[in-house]
């Protein structure tokens, strides 16, 4: 359960330094005019492994406490703000006074022992550098760039499903389809040869684990960085539309540095496998709630809104992602936030905001409009959102149309969810049909 900590819980070293700095420069009048109310208590959020698609009860408790609370996570130092309302989440993620760049080098309280991206990676940059980096790979993620992959993606998926049908039941849906398909698609997008897919998968799993230890995760990260540095050098001047080709050209044109290209490649590659876990949770829902599956089979028109509704509803990740640091004193959701303090947003919480979504905990397949923030919001909005949608729609159709009668091969209680993962998903989904 959440633990109440002393209000005077120490701030991060960076937050302390920046606040001291801000205090020194703030005018005495401004300070004297403000009579800040008591700070909310700092809650320790252990971020436990949760079964199935259960919404984190600790996050639910934080949401009940108020729109802006204070949390301490298992790693790093001090505490951070947590913003959970839809409107406030959109404010924080879209306001340039909250910086990702300022997080680099600080030991801010966080879920994982390690920070995933290397310095200069897109997740830790602010505009205009952030815009410059995203521009380098943008053509691969436009509607045209993604549509370029549709035909190949469909063939790869059909081959995987053909294999499952050929071998007959039972089959593990994750091992046979939901893991290899997004991996193959993202490798295609990147320009990573098929023979290197297993290494990519292993490194991604280690990087996206909070329990493998910082050293193993960082070794995997360094190995993947070394791989992309070599691939970028090999692909220099060879042209092409894949991400490595685009990055290589951008380095040659002097738009980005070699280190930035590597950081970007790493983040796109590991981001690509998010689809495995997200669709794993979707498949689990369809397998355990027959009324959802029946509706999708009987009413193909509902599939487009259903994909968005499941994206909204599924608790995609454990805890929270990367934080931002306030670069000025400001107010969010009625709460004063001081310059230098760390702020997390919860997209999961925002997606259950009753002010925006009627019946927020219910799955309403034809919900429309559905302004969910499953892919984030603001400049850091998921690069791969269009691709994820394409893959999810293809997978959806394959599961609903090509495997009719599919059901779990084991009792639901025997299913296992990936332990210590930053992104939640089933380890396996044994099915028969
Ligand atoms: C269902 C699948 C997916 C979900 C739910 C998802 C969700 C998200 C979210 C919530 C963010 C973070 C926004 C923030 O930092 O505030 C993000 C960022 C990102 N995602 Fe995804 N994602 C998915 C699939 C993908 C795919 C397929 C790729 C790549 C092929 C990808 C690549 C990235 C990258 C590179 C970022 C960092 C963007 C930046 O910081 O500017 N994601 N994603």
GROMACS .gro file of C-alpha atoms and ligand atoms in nm:
model
  476
    1UNK     CA    1   0.000   0.000   0.000
    2UNK     CA    2   0.097   0.363  -0.029
    3UNK     CA    3   0.300   0.491   0.260
    4UNK     CA    4   0.275   0.842   0.401
    5UNK     CA    5   0.614   1.008   0.429
    6UNK     CA    6   0.720   1.311   0.620
    7UNK     CA    7   0.629   1.636   0.442
    8UNK     CA    8   0.988   1.742   0.474
    9UNK     CA    9   1.109   1.451   0.260
   10UNK     CA   10   1.430   1.567   0.086
   11UNK     CA   11   1.406   1.692  -0.268
   12UNK     CA   12   1.635   1.575  -0.542
   13UNK     CA   13   1.980   1.730  -0.543
   14UNK     CA   14   1.893   1.911  -0.864
   15UNK     CA   15   1.559   2.029  -0.729
   16UNK     CA   16   1.728   2.155  -0.412
   17UNK     CA   17   1.992   2.340  -0.608
   18UNK     CA   18   1.746   2.488  -0.855
   19UNK     CA   19   1.500   2.589  -0.586
   20UNK     CA   20   1.777   2.758  -0.390
   21UNK     CA   21   1.875   2.936  -0.708
   22UNK     CA   22   1.517   3.037  -0.778
   23UNK     CA   23   1.477   3.158  -0.422
   24UNK     CA   24   1.788   3.369  -0.454
   25UNK     CA   25   1.664   3.540  -0.766
   26UNK     CA   26   1.294   3.569  -0.677
   27UNK     CA   27   1.187   3.910  -0.555
   28UNK     CA   28   1.108   3.945  -0.188
   29UNK     CA   29   0.767   4.090  -0.278
   30UNK     CA   30   0.668   3.786  -0.483
   31UNK     CA   31   0.761   3.556  -0.197
   32UNK     CA   32   0.589   3.769   0.062
   33UNK     CA   33   0.264   3.788  -0.140
   34UNK     CA   34   0.229   3.413  -0.167
   35UNK     CA   35   0.099   3.217   0.124
   36UNK     CA   36   0.132   2.863  -0.008
   37UNK     CA   37  -0.095   2.607   0.152
   38UNK     CA   38   0.042   2.291   0.310
   39UNK     CA   39   0.209   2.056   0.067
   40UNK     CA   40   0.035   1.723   0.008
   41UNK     CA   41   0.209   1.433   0.182
   42UNK     CA   42   0.473   1.237  -0.007
   43UNK     CA   43   0.342   0.889  -0.084
   44UNK     CA   44   0.578   0.601  -0.148
   45UNK     CA   45   0.453   0.424  -0.463
   46UNK     CA   46   0.619   0.081  -0.472
   47UNK     CA   47   0.479   0.001  -0.821
   48UNK     CA   48   0.414  -0.368  -0.764
   49UNK     CA   49   0.366  -0.624  -1.037
   50UNK     CA   50  -0.007  -0.649  -1.095
   51UNK     CA   51  -0.206  -0.940  -1.233
   52UNK     CA   52  -0.380  -0.907  -1.567
   53UNK     CA   53  -0.507  -0.566  -1.665
   54UNK     CA   54  -0.591  -0.451  -1.314
   55UNK     CA   55  -0.562  -0.075  -1.274
   56UNK     CA   56  -0.290   0.000  -1.017
   57UNK     CA   57  -0.476   0.047  -0.684
   58UNK     CA   58  -0.199   0.277  -0.560
   59UNK     CA   59  -0.247   0.502  -0.862
   60UNK     CA   60  -0.624   0.495  -0.805
   61UNK     CA   61  -0.564   0.602  -0.443
   62UNK     CA   62  -0.339   0.888  -0.556
   63UNK     CA   63  -0.607   1.002  -0.802
   64UNK     CA   64  -0.866   1.004  -0.523
   65UNK     CA   65  -0.638   1.214  -0.306
   66UNK     CA   66  -0.630   1.503  -0.548
   67UNK     CA   67  -0.535   1.613  -0.897
   68UNK     CA   68  -0.174   1.685  -0.803
   69UNK     CA   69  -0.001   1.467  -0.545
   70UNK     CA   70   0.355   1.395  -0.437
   71UNK     CA   71   0.524   1.059  -0.487
   72UNK     CA   72   0.845   0.878  -0.416
   73UNK     CA   73   0.932   0.585  -0.644
   74UNK     CA   74   1.159   0.285  -0.570
   75UNK     CA   75   1.479   0.430  -0.722
   76UNK     CA   76   1.656   0.766  -0.725
   77UNK     CA   77   1.633   1.043  -0.469
   78UNK     CA   78   1.366   1.262  -0.317
   79UNK     CA   79   1.009   1.308  -0.436
   80UNK     CA   80   0.825   1.434  -0.743
   81UNK     CA   81   0.484   1.576  -0.827
   82UNK     CA   82   0.230   1.348  -0.993
   83UNK     CA   83  -0.031   1.507  -1.217
   84UNK     CA   84  -0.329   1.285  -1.297
   85UNK     CA   85  -0.617   1.488  -1.445
   86UNK     CA   86  -0.661   1.482  -1.823
   87UNK     CA   87  -0.656   1.861  -1.856
   88UNK     CA   88  -0.350   1.903  -1.631
   89UNK     CA   89  -0.164   1.620  -1.804
   90UNK     CA   90  -0.215   1.797  -2.137
   91UNK     CA   91  -0.098   2.127  -1.984
   92UNK     CA   92   0.223   1.984  -1.841
   93UNK     CA   93   0.315   1.782  -2.149
   94UNK     CA   94   0.255   2.074  -2.383
   95UNK     CA   95   0.413   2.357  -2.180
   96UNK     CA   96   0.776   2.434  -2.269
   97UNK     CA   97   0.836   2.541  -1.908
   98UNK     CA   98   0.852   2.171  -1.822
   99UNK     CA   99   1.182   2.038  -1.948
  100UNK     CA  100   1.297   1.686  -2.027
  101UNK     CA  101   1.651   1.803  -2.093
  102UNK     CA  102   1.680   1.924  -1.732
  103UNK     CA  103   1.627   1.565  -1.611
  104UNK     CA  104   1.958   1.450  -1.761
  105UNK     CA  105   2.220   1.401  -1.492
  106UNK     CA  106   1.976   1.424  -1.200
  107UNK     CA  107   1.905   1.132  -0.971
  108UNK     CA  108   1.533   1.203  -0.968
  109UNK     CA  109   1.299   0.955  -0.801
  110UNK     CA  110   1.195   0.697  -1.062
  111UNK     CA  111   1.073   0.343  -1.119
  112UNK     CA  112   1.369   0.182  -1.297
  113UNK     CA  113   1.719   0.175  -1.148
  114UNK     CA  114   1.853   0.295  -1.481
  115UNK     CA  115   1.760   0.568  -1.725
  116UNK     CA  116   1.687   0.404  -2.059
  117UNK     CA  117   1.796   0.649  -2.327
  118UNK     CA  118   2.147   0.770  -2.381
  119UNK     CA  119   2.217   1.142  -2.356
  120UNK     CA  120   2.093   1.324  -2.663
  121UNK     CA  121   1.806   1.076  -2.709
  122UNK     CA  122   1.475   1.218  -2.820
  123UNK     CA  123   1.294   1.140  -2.494
  124UNK     CA  124   1.535   1.365  -2.303
  125UNK     CA  125   1.542   1.662  -2.538
  126UNK     CA  126   1.337   1.980  -2.554
  127UNK     CA  127   1.245   2.187  -2.859
  128UNK     CA  128   1.417   2.311  -3.072
  129UNK     CA  129   1.668   2.021  -3.050
  130UNK     CA  130   1.386   1.776  -2.993
  131UNK     CA  131   1.210   1.903  -3.307
  132UNK     CA  132   1.533   1.875  -3.506
  133UNK     CA  133   1.581   1.512  -3.399
  134UNK     CA  134   1.224   1.410  -3.473
  135UNK     CA  135   1.243   1.579  -3.811
  136UNK     CA  136   1.529   1.348  -3.906
  137UNK     CA  137   1.308   1.038  -3.884
  138UNK     CA  138   0.968   1.198  -3.952
  139UNK     CA  139   0.928   1.066  -4.312
  140UNK     CA  140   0.928   0.706  -4.183
  141UNK     CA  141   0.634   0.779  -3.951
  142UNK     CA  142   0.399   0.981  -4.171
  143UNK     CA  143   0.088   0.820  -4.316
  144UNK     CA  144   0.283   0.759  -4.636
  145UNK     CA  145   0.586   0.620  -4.452
  146UNK     CA  146   0.372   0.384  -4.249
  147UNK     CA  147   0.153   0.280  -4.543
  148UNK     CA  148   0.474   0.184  -4.722
  149UNK     CA  149   0.498  -0.098  -4.467
  150UNK     CA  150   0.135  -0.211  -4.475
  151UNK     CA  151   0.170  -0.469  -4.753
  152UNK     CA  152   0.486  -0.622  -4.610
  153UNK     CA  153   0.339  -0.616  -4.258
  154UNK     CA  154   0.027  -0.800  -4.373
  155UNK     CA  155   0.236  -1.066  -4.548
  156UNK     CA  156   0.452  -1.117  -4.237
  157UNK     CA  157   0.143  -1.144  -4.016
  158UNK     CA  158  -0.031  -1.384  -4.254
  159UNK     CA  159   0.276  -1.606  -4.255
  160UNK     CA  160   0.280  -1.616  -3.875
  161UNK     CA  161  -0.092  -1.696  -3.852
  162UNK     CA  162  -0.059  -1.956  -4.133
  163UNK     CA  163   0.212  -2.123  -3.925
  164UNK     CA  164  -0.012  -2.133  -3.619
  165UNK     CA  165  -0.303  -2.279  -3.818
  166UNK     CA  166  -0.077  -2.530  -3.989
  167UNK     CA  167   0.071  -2.658  -3.662
  168UNK     CA  168  -0.273  -2.671  -3.497
  169UNK     CA  169  -0.374  -2.608  -3.138
  170UNK     CA  170  -0.253  -2.537  -2.879
  171UNK     CA  171  -0.039  -2.233  -2.956
  172UNK     CA  172   0.109  -1.954  -2.752
  173UNK     CA  173  -0.029  -1.641  -2.914
  174UNK     CA  174   0.246  -1.423  -2.768
  175UNK     CA  175   0.538  -1.642  -2.878
  176UNK     CA  176   0.391  -1.724  -3.218
  177UNK     CA  177   0.234  -1.393  -3.325
  178UNK     CA  178   0.225  -1.100  -3.083
  179UNK     CA  179   0.601  -1.094  -3.017
  180UNK     CA  180   0.745  -1.179  -3.361
  181UNK     CA  181   0.508  -0.957  -3.558
  182UNK     CA  182   0.586  -0.613  -3.405
  183UNK     CA  183   0.954  -0.711  -3.386
  184UNK     CA  184   0.958  -0.796  -3.756
  185UNK     CA  185   0.772  -0.475  -3.844
  186UNK     CA  186   0.997  -0.247  -3.641
  187UNK     CA  187   1.308  -0.417  -3.780
  188UNK     CA  188   1.168  -0.362  -4.129
  189UNK     CA  189   1.102   0.001  -4.043
  190UNK     CA  190   1.454   0.041  -3.904
  191UNK     CA  191   1.632  -0.152  -4.179
  192UNK     CA  192   1.761  -0.414  -3.934
  193UNK     CA  193   1.832  -0.746  -4.114
  194UNK     CA  194   1.608  -1.040  -4.016
  195UNK     CA  195   1.905  -1.235  -3.877
  196UNK     CA  196   1.958  -0.968  -3.609
  197UNK     CA  197   1.600  -0.970  -3.480
  198UNK     CA  198   1.663  -1.209  -3.187
  199UNK     CA  199   1.946  -0.992  -3.054
  200UNK     CA  200   1.723  -0.683  -3.082
  201UNK     CA  201   1.449  -0.860  -2.890
  202UNK     CA  202   1.683  -0.970  -2.611
  203UNK     CA  203   1.838  -0.625  -2.567
  204UNK     CA  204   1.495  -0.461  -2.569
  205UNK     CA  205   1.365  -0.695  -2.296
  206UNK     CA  206   1.667  -0.623  -2.076
  207UNK     CA  207   1.645  -0.247  -2.128
  208UNK     CA  208   1.273  -0.245  -2.052
  209UNK     CA  209   1.305  -0.438  -1.728
  210UNK     CA  210   1.315  -0.279  -1.385
  211UNK     CA  211   1.441  -0.593  -1.214
  212UNK     CA  212   1.741  -0.706  -1.419
  213UNK     CA  213   1.959  -0.451  -1.240
  214UNK     CA  214   2.108  -0.131  -1.375
  215UNK     CA  215   2.429  -0.303  -1.487
  216UNK     CA  216   2.266  -0.568  -1.709
  217UNK     CA  217   2.022  -0.316  -1.853
  218UNK     CA  218   2.301  -0.072  -1.927
  219UNK     CA  219   2.514  -0.347  -2.085
  220UNK     CA  220   2.222  -0.430  -2.314
  221UNK     CA  221   2.174  -0.062  -2.395
  222UNK     CA  222   2.542  -0.022  -2.478
  223UNK     CA  223   2.537  -0.334  -2.695
  224UNK     CA  224   2.239  -0.200  -2.890
  225UNK     CA  225   2.407   0.140  -2.925
  226UNK     CA  226   2.724  -0.028  -3.060
  227UNK     CA  227   2.512  -0.227  -3.305
  228UNK     CA  228   2.338   0.083  -3.442
  229UNK     CA  229   2.665   0.278  -3.460
  230UNK     CA  230   2.804   0.001  -3.685
  231UNK     CA  231   2.487  -0.025  -3.894
  232UNK     CA  232   2.475   0.353  -3.944
  233UNK     CA  233   2.836   0.351  -4.062
  234UNK     CA  234   2.770   0.059  -4.300
  235UNK     CA  235   2.462   0.227  -4.445
  236UNK     CA  236   2.639   0.559  -4.504
  237UNK     CA  237   2.544   0.690  -4.848
  238UNK     CA  238   2.345   0.380  -4.947
  239UNK     CA  239   2.006   0.564  -4.947
  240UNK     CA  240   1.665   0.414  -4.870
  241UNK     CA  241   1.350   0.500  -4.675
  242UNK     CA  242   1.410   0.306  -4.355
  243UNK     CA  243   1.498   0.478  -4.027
  244UNK     CA  244   1.867   0.386  -4.034
  245UNK     CA  245   1.896   0.525  -4.389
  246UNK     CA  246   1.721   0.847  -4.285
  247UNK     CA  247   1.944   0.882  -3.979
  248UNK     CA  248   2.258   0.811  -4.179
  249UNK     CA  249   2.160   1.080  -4.434
  250UNK     CA  250   2.081   1.329  -4.156
  251UNK     CA  251   2.425   1.271  -4.001
  252UNK     CA  252   2.590   1.314  -4.341
  253UNK     CA  253   2.398   1.641  -4.392
  254UNK     CA  254   2.511   1.767  -4.052
  255UNK     CA  255   2.151   1.787  -3.920
  256UNK     CA  256   2.219   1.553  -3.630
  257UNK     CA  257   2.531   1.407  -3.471
  258UNK     CA  258   2.629   1.040  -3.485
  259UNK     CA  259   2.554   1.004  -3.112
  260UNK     CA  260   2.209   1.156  -3.159
  261UNK     CA  261   2.141   0.916  -3.446
  262UNK     CA  262   2.231   0.620  -3.226
  263UNK     CA  263   2.017   0.746  -2.936
  264UNK     CA  264   1.721   0.794  -3.168
  265UNK     CA  265   1.761   0.453  -3.331
  266UNK     CA  266   1.767   0.288  -2.989
  267UNK     CA  267   1.450   0.456  -2.872
  268UNK     CA  268   1.254   0.379  -3.189
  269UNK     CA  269   1.371   0.016  -3.185
  270UNK     CA  270   1.268  -0.046  -2.824
  271UNK     CA  271   0.948   0.158  -2.867
  272UNK     CA  272   0.847  -0.074  -3.149
  273UNK     CA  273   0.800  -0.370  -2.918
  274UNK     CA  274   0.543  -0.185  -2.707
  275UNK     CA  275   0.285  -0.325  -2.947
  276UNK     CA  276   0.353  -0.682  -2.826
  277UNK     CA  277   0.249  -0.599  -2.474
  278UNK     CA  278  -0.037  -0.372  -2.566
  279UNK     CA  279  -0.193  -0.621  -2.807
  280UNK     CA  280  -0.115  -0.899  -2.556
  281UNK     CA  281  -0.339  -0.721  -2.309
  282UNK     CA  282  -0.599  -0.663  -2.581
  283UNK     CA  283  -0.599  -1.031  -2.675
  284UNK     CA  284  -0.628  -1.126  -2.309
  285UNK     CA  285  -0.933  -0.902  -2.274
  286UNK     CA  286  -1.097  -1.052  -2.582
  287UNK     CA  287  -1.023  -1.405  -2.458
  288UNK     CA  288  -1.161  -1.345  -2.111
  289UNK     CA  289  -1.459  -1.123  -2.198
  290UNK     CA  290  -1.648  -1.311  -2.468
  291UNK     CA  291  -1.904  -1.030  -2.502
  292UNK     CA  292  -1.626  -0.806  -2.640
  293UNK     CA  293  -1.512  -1.069  -2.890
  294UNK     CA  294  -1.873  -1.139  -2.998
  295UNK     CA  295  -1.936  -0.769  -3.060
  296UNK     CA  296  -1.618  -0.734  -3.268
  297UNK     CA  297  -1.704  -1.041  -3.475
  298UNK     CA  298  -2.066  -0.947  -3.526
  299UNK     CA  299  -2.016  -0.576  -3.586
  300UNK     CA  300  -1.700  -0.507  -3.791
  301UNK     CA  301  -1.802  -0.138  -3.806
  302UNK     CA  302  -1.715  -0.101  -3.438
  303UNK     CA  303  -1.354  -0.212  -3.478
  304UNK     CA  304  -1.206   0.132  -3.547
  305UNK     CA  305  -1.347   0.289  -3.229
  306UNK     CA  306  -1.279  -0.033  -3.037
  307UNK     CA  307  -0.905  -0.009  -3.101
  308UNK     CA  308  -0.900   0.340  -2.950
  309UNK     CA  309  -1.116   0.241  -2.658
  310UNK     CA  310  -0.888  -0.051  -2.572
  311UNK     CA  311  -0.583   0.175  -2.607
  312UNK     CA  312  -0.750   0.413  -2.361
  313UNK     CA  313  -0.853   0.148  -2.113
  314UNK     CA  314  -0.549  -0.081  -2.104
  315UNK     CA  315  -0.301   0.010  -1.831
  316UNK     CA  316  -0.011   0.006  -2.074
  317UNK     CA  317   0.274   0.066  -1.834
  318UNK     CA  318   0.375   0.015  -1.475
  319UNK     CA  319   0.406   0.334  -1.271
  320UNK     CA  320   0.499   0.641  -1.471
  321UNK     CA  321   0.743   0.715  -1.755
  322UNK     CA  322   1.001   0.992  -1.778
  323UNK     CA  323   0.949   1.301  -1.566
  324UNK     CA  324   0.988   1.668  -1.653
  325UNK     CA  325   1.150   1.947  -1.449
  326UNK     CA  326   0.976   2.282  -1.400
  327UNK     CA  327   1.201   2.562  -1.526
  328UNK     CA  328   0.989   2.834  -1.359
  329UNK     CA  329   0.757   2.862  -1.061
  330UNK     CA  330   0.406   2.792  -1.187
  331UNK     CA  331   0.067   2.653  -1.092
  332UNK     CA  332  -0.088   2.331  -1.219
  333UNK     CA  333  -0.433   2.212  -1.113
  334UNK     CA  334  -0.431   2.473  -0.836
  335UNK     CA  335  -0.099   2.346  -0.697
  336UNK     CA  336   0.209   2.566  -0.691
  337UNK     CA  337   0.511   2.398  -0.840
  338UNK     CA  338   0.852   2.551  -0.782
  339UNK     CA  339   1.126   2.587  -1.034
  340UNK     CA  340   1.356   2.283  -1.029
  341UNK     CA  341   1.093   2.040  -0.903
  342UNK     CA  342   1.028   1.714  -1.083
  343UNK     CA  343   0.683   1.646  -1.231
  344UNK     CA  344   0.540   1.318  -1.357
  345UNK     CA  345   0.220   1.291  -1.555
  346UNK     CA  346   0.012   0.973  -1.562
  347UNK     CA  347  -0.142   0.908  -1.902
  348UNK     CA  348  -0.315   0.606  -1.747
  349UNK     CA  349  -0.484   0.824  -1.488
  350UNK     CA  350  -0.579   1.087  -1.748
  351UNK     CA  351  -0.741   0.812  -1.955
  352UNK     CA  352  -0.974   0.736  -1.663
  353UNK     CA  353  -1.064   1.098  -1.587
  354UNK     CA  354  -1.441   1.100  -1.518
  355UNK     CA  355  -1.463   1.465  -1.627
  356UNK     CA  356  -1.366   1.359  -1.980
  357UNK     CA  357  -1.478   0.997  -2.011
  358UNK     CA  358  -1.826   0.889  -1.901
  359UNK     CA  359  -1.804   0.551  -1.727
  360UNK     CA  360  -1.421   0.576  -1.730
  361UNK     CA  361  -1.363   0.226  -1.591
  362UNK     CA  362  -1.601   0.063  -1.838
  363UNK     CA  363  -1.502  -0.056  -2.186
  364UNK     CA  364  -1.735   0.119  -2.430
  365UNK     CA  365  -1.633  -0.016  -2.770
  366UNK     CA  366  -1.814   0.253  -2.969
  367UNK     CA  367  -1.696   0.543  -2.751
  368UNK     CA  368  -1.674   0.857  -2.961
  369UNK     CA  369  -1.518   1.106  -2.930
  370UNK     CA  370  -1.231   0.942  -2.745
  371UNK     CA  371  -0.959   1.196  -2.669
  372UNK     CA  372  -0.738   0.941  -2.491
  373UNK     CA  373  -0.372   1.008  -2.431
  374UNK     CA  374  -0.244   0.649  -2.459
  375UNK     CA  375   0.022   0.774  -2.702
  376UNK     CA  376   0.108   1.074  -2.487
  377UNK     CA  377   0.053   1.438  -2.568
  378UNK     CA  378   0.254   1.742  -2.677
  379UNK     CA  379   0.595   1.735  -2.847
  380UNK     CA  380   0.684   1.392  -2.705
  381UNK     CA  381   0.367   1.235  -2.850
  382UNK     CA  382   0.456   0.881  -2.956
  383UNK     CA  383   0.657   0.881  -3.279
  384UNK     CA  384   0.520   0.537  -3.365
  385UNK     CA  385   0.149   0.603  -3.300
  386UNK     CA  386   0.041   0.553  -3.664
  387UNK     CA  387   0.249   0.242  -3.697
  388UNK     CA  388   0.119   0.102  -3.366
  389UNK     CA  389  -0.236   0.163  -3.484
  390UNK     CA  390  -0.170  -0.009  -3.817
  391UNK     CA  391  -0.018  -0.313  -3.647
  392UNK     CA  392  -0.294  -0.326  -3.389
  393UNK     CA  393  -0.567  -0.312  -3.653
  394UNK     CA  394  -0.401  -0.588  -3.855
  395UNK     CA  395  -0.357  -0.803  -3.545
  396UNK     CA  396  -0.712  -0.739  -3.437
  397UNK     CA  397  -0.851  -0.858  -3.769
  398UNK     CA  398  -0.624  -1.163  -3.768
  399UNK     CA  399  -0.738  -1.265  -3.420
  400UNK     CA  400  -1.106  -1.197  -3.476
  401UNK     CA  401  -1.140  -1.329  -3.834
  402UNK     CA  402  -0.870  -1.588  -3.887
  403UNK     CA  403  -0.889  -1.768  -3.554
  404UNK     CA  404  -1.264  -1.799  -3.489
  405UNK     CA  405  -1.346  -2.003  -3.183
  406UNK     CA  406  -1.013  -1.913  -3.025
  407UNK     CA  407  -1.015  -1.954  -2.645
  408UNK     CA  408  -0.769  -1.986  -2.362
  409UNK     CA  409  -0.608  -2.329  -2.334
  410UNK     CA  410  -0.543  -2.292  -1.959
  411UNK     CA  411  -0.743  -2.151  -1.668
  412UNK     CA  412  -0.706  -1.772  -1.655
  413UNK     CA  413  -0.534  -1.794  -1.314
  414UNK     CA  414  -0.241  -1.979  -1.472
  415UNK     CA  415  -0.149  -1.689  -1.701
  416UNK     CA  416   0.166  -1.499  -1.601
  417UNK     CA  417   0.240  -1.130  -1.655
  418UNK     CA  418   0.592  -1.013  -1.722
  419UNK     CA  419   0.751  -0.946  -1.383
  420UNK     CA  420   0.934  -0.621  -1.319
  421UNK     CA  421   0.849  -0.486  -1.662
  422UNK     CA  422   0.809  -0.115  -1.732
  423UNK     CA  423   0.548  -0.202  -1.996
  424UNK     CA  424   0.284  -0.450  -1.880
  425UNK     CA  425   0.189  -0.755  -2.081
  426UNK     CA  426   0.125  -1.130  -2.058
  427UNK     CA  427   0.429  -1.360  -2.079
  428UNK     CA  428   0.226  -1.606  -2.280
  429UNK     CA  429  -0.130  -1.666  -2.399
  430UNK     CA  430  -0.184  -2.038  -2.470
  431UNK     CA  431  -0.490  -2.077  -2.691
  432UNK     CA  432  -0.689  -2.347  -2.869
  433UNK     CA  433  -0.955  -2.307  -3.139
  434LIG     C1  434   0.048   0.048  -2.857
  434LIG     C2  435   0.172   0.081  -2.870
  434LIG     C3  436   0.236   0.206  -2.816
  434LIG     C4  437   0.199   0.285  -2.711
  434LIG     C5  438   0.079   0.269  -2.618
  434LIG     C6  439   0.298   0.392  -2.702
  434LIG     C7  440   0.293   0.496  -2.610
  434LIG     C8  441   0.387   0.596  -2.601
  434LIG     C9  442   0.387   0.700  -2.502
  434LIG    C10  443   0.282   0.715  -2.392
  434LIG    C11  444   0.494   0.779  -2.525
  434LIG    C12  445   0.552   0.887  -2.436
  434LIG    C13  446   0.510   1.025  -2.443
  434LIG    C14  447   0.591   1.108  -2.345
  434LIG     O1  448   0.713   1.092  -2.331
  434LIG     O2  449   0.530   1.191  -2.279
  434LIG    C15  450   0.565   0.724  -2.638
  434LIG    C16  451   0.681   0.778  -2.690
  434LIG    C17  452   0.754   0.718  -2.789
  434LIG     N1  453   0.719   0.608  -2.862
  434LIG    FE1  454   0.551   0.500  -2.840
  434LIG     N2  455   0.390   0.375  -2.801
  434LIG    C18  456   0.356   0.264  -2.873
  434LIG    C19  457   0.421   0.215  -2.984
  434LIG    C20  458   0.537   0.268  -3.038
  434LIG    C21  459   0.601   0.221  -3.159
  434LIG    C22  460   0.547   0.111  -3.249
  434LIG    C23  461   0.716   0.295  -3.175
  434LIG    C24  462   0.822   0.289  -3.282
  434LIG    C25  463   0.817   0.221  -3.391
  434LIG    C26  464   0.721   0.390  -3.065
  434LIG    C27  465   0.823   0.483  -3.044
  434LIG    C28  466   0.820   0.582  -2.952
  434LIG    C29  467   0.926   0.683  -2.936
  434LIG    C30  468   1.056   0.691  -3.015
  434LIG    C31  469   0.884   0.769  -2.834
  434LIG    C32  470   0.959   0.891  -2.781
  434LIG    C33  471   0.903   1.016  -2.845
  434LIG    C34  472   0.963   1.146  -2.793
  434LIG     O3  473   1.009   1.151  -2.678
  434LIG     O4  474   0.959   1.244  -2.867
  434LIG     N3  475   0.611   0.371  -2.985
  434LIG     N4  476   0.497   0.613  -2.684
   0.00000   0.00000   0.00000
